[in-house]
mmCIF file of C-alpha atoms in Angstrom:
data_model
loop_
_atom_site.group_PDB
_atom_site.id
_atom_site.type_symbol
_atom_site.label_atom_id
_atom_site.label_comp_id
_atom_site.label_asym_id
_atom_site.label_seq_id
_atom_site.Cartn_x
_atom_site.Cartn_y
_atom_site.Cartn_z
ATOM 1 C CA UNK A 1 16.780 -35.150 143.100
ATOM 2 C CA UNK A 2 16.404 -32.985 146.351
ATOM 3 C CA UNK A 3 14.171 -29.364 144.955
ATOM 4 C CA UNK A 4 15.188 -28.177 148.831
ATOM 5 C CA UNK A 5 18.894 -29.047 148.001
ATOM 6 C CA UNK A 6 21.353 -26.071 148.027
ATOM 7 C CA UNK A 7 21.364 -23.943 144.809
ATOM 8 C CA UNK A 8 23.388 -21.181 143.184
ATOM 9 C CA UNK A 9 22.616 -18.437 141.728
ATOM 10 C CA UNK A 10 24.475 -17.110 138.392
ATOM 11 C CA UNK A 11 23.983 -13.268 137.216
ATOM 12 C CA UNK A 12 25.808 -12.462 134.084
ATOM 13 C CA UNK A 13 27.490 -9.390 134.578
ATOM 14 C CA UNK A 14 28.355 -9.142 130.074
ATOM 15 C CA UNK A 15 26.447 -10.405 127.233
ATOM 16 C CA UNK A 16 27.379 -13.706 126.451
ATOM 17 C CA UNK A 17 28.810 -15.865 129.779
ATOM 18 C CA UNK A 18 28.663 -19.660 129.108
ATOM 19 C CA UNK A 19 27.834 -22.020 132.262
ATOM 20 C CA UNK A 20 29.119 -25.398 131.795
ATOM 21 C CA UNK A 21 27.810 -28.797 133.779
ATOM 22 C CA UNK A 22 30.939 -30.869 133.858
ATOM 23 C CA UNK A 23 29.616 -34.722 134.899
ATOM 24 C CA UNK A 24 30.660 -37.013 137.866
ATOM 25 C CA UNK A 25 32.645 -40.153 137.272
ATOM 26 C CA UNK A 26 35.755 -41.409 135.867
ATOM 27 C CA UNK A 27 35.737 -39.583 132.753
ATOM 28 C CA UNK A 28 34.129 -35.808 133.062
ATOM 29 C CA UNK A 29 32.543 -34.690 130.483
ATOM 30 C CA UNK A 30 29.994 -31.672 129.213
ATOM 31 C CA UNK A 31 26.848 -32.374 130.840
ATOM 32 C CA UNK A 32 24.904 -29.604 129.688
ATOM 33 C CA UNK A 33 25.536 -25.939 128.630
ATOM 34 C CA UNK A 34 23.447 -22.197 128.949
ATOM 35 C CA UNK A 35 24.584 -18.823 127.359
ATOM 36 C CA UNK A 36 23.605 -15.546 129.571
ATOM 37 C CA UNK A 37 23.061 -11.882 128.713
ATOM 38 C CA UNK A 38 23.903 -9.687 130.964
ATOM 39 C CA UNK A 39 20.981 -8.997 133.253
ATOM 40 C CA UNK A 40 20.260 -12.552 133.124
ATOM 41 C CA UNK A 41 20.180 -14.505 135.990
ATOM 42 C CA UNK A 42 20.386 -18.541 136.456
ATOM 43 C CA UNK A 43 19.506 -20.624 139.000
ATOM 44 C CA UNK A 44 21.617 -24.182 139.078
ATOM 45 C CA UNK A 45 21.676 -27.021 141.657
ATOM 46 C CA UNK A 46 24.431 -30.010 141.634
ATOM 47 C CA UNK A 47 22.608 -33.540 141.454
ATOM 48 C CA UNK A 48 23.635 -36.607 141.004
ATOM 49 C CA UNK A 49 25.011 -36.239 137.596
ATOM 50 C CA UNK A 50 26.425 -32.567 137.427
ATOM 51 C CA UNK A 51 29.476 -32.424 139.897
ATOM 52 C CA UNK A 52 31.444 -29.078 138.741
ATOM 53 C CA UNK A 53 30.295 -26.122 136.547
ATOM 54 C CA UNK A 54 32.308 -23.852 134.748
ATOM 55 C CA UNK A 55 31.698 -19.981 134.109
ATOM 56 C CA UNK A 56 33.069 -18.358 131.390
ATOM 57 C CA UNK A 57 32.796 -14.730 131.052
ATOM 58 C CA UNK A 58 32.191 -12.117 133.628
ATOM 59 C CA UNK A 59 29.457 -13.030 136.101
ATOM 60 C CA UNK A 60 28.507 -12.893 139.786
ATOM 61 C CA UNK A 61 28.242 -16.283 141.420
ATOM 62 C CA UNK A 62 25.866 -16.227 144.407
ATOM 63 C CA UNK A 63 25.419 -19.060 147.053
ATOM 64 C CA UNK A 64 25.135 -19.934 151.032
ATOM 65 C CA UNK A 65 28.694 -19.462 150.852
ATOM 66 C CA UNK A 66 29.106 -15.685 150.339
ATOM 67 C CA UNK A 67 29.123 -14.139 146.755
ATOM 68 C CA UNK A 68 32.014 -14.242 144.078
ATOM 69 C CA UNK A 69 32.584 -12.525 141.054
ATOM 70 C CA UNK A 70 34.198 -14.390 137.627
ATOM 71 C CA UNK A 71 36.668 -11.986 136.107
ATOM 72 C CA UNK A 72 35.880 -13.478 132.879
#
């Protein structure tokens, strides 16, 4: 795995947003899952396993790309 490769950065805006890996490959599945408090902040990279994530809950979704916000 690249560390330099592009990240994004999660900020949970409520107590309790879920961030789901979803795997690559004919069959996705749950690759791994974190739980945020608001005021929390992750920081998550795609590799060669994780393909998609999934944000449940209301949270502000930070990359290269511009900022988003999850409306829960």
């Amino acid at each position: 795995m690249d560390v330099n490769a592009d990240y994004i950065l999660i900020k949970a805006l409520e107590n309790g947003v879920t961030i789901i890996g979803l795997t690559r490959g004919k069959d996705t599945k749950f690759n791994h899952t974190e739980k945020l408090d608001k005021g929390e902040i992750l920081a998550a990279q795609f590799t060669e396993n994780v393909s998609a994530m999934k944000i449940r809950g209301k949270a502000e979704i930070m990359s290269k790309h511009g900022k988003v916000n999850s409306e829960g």
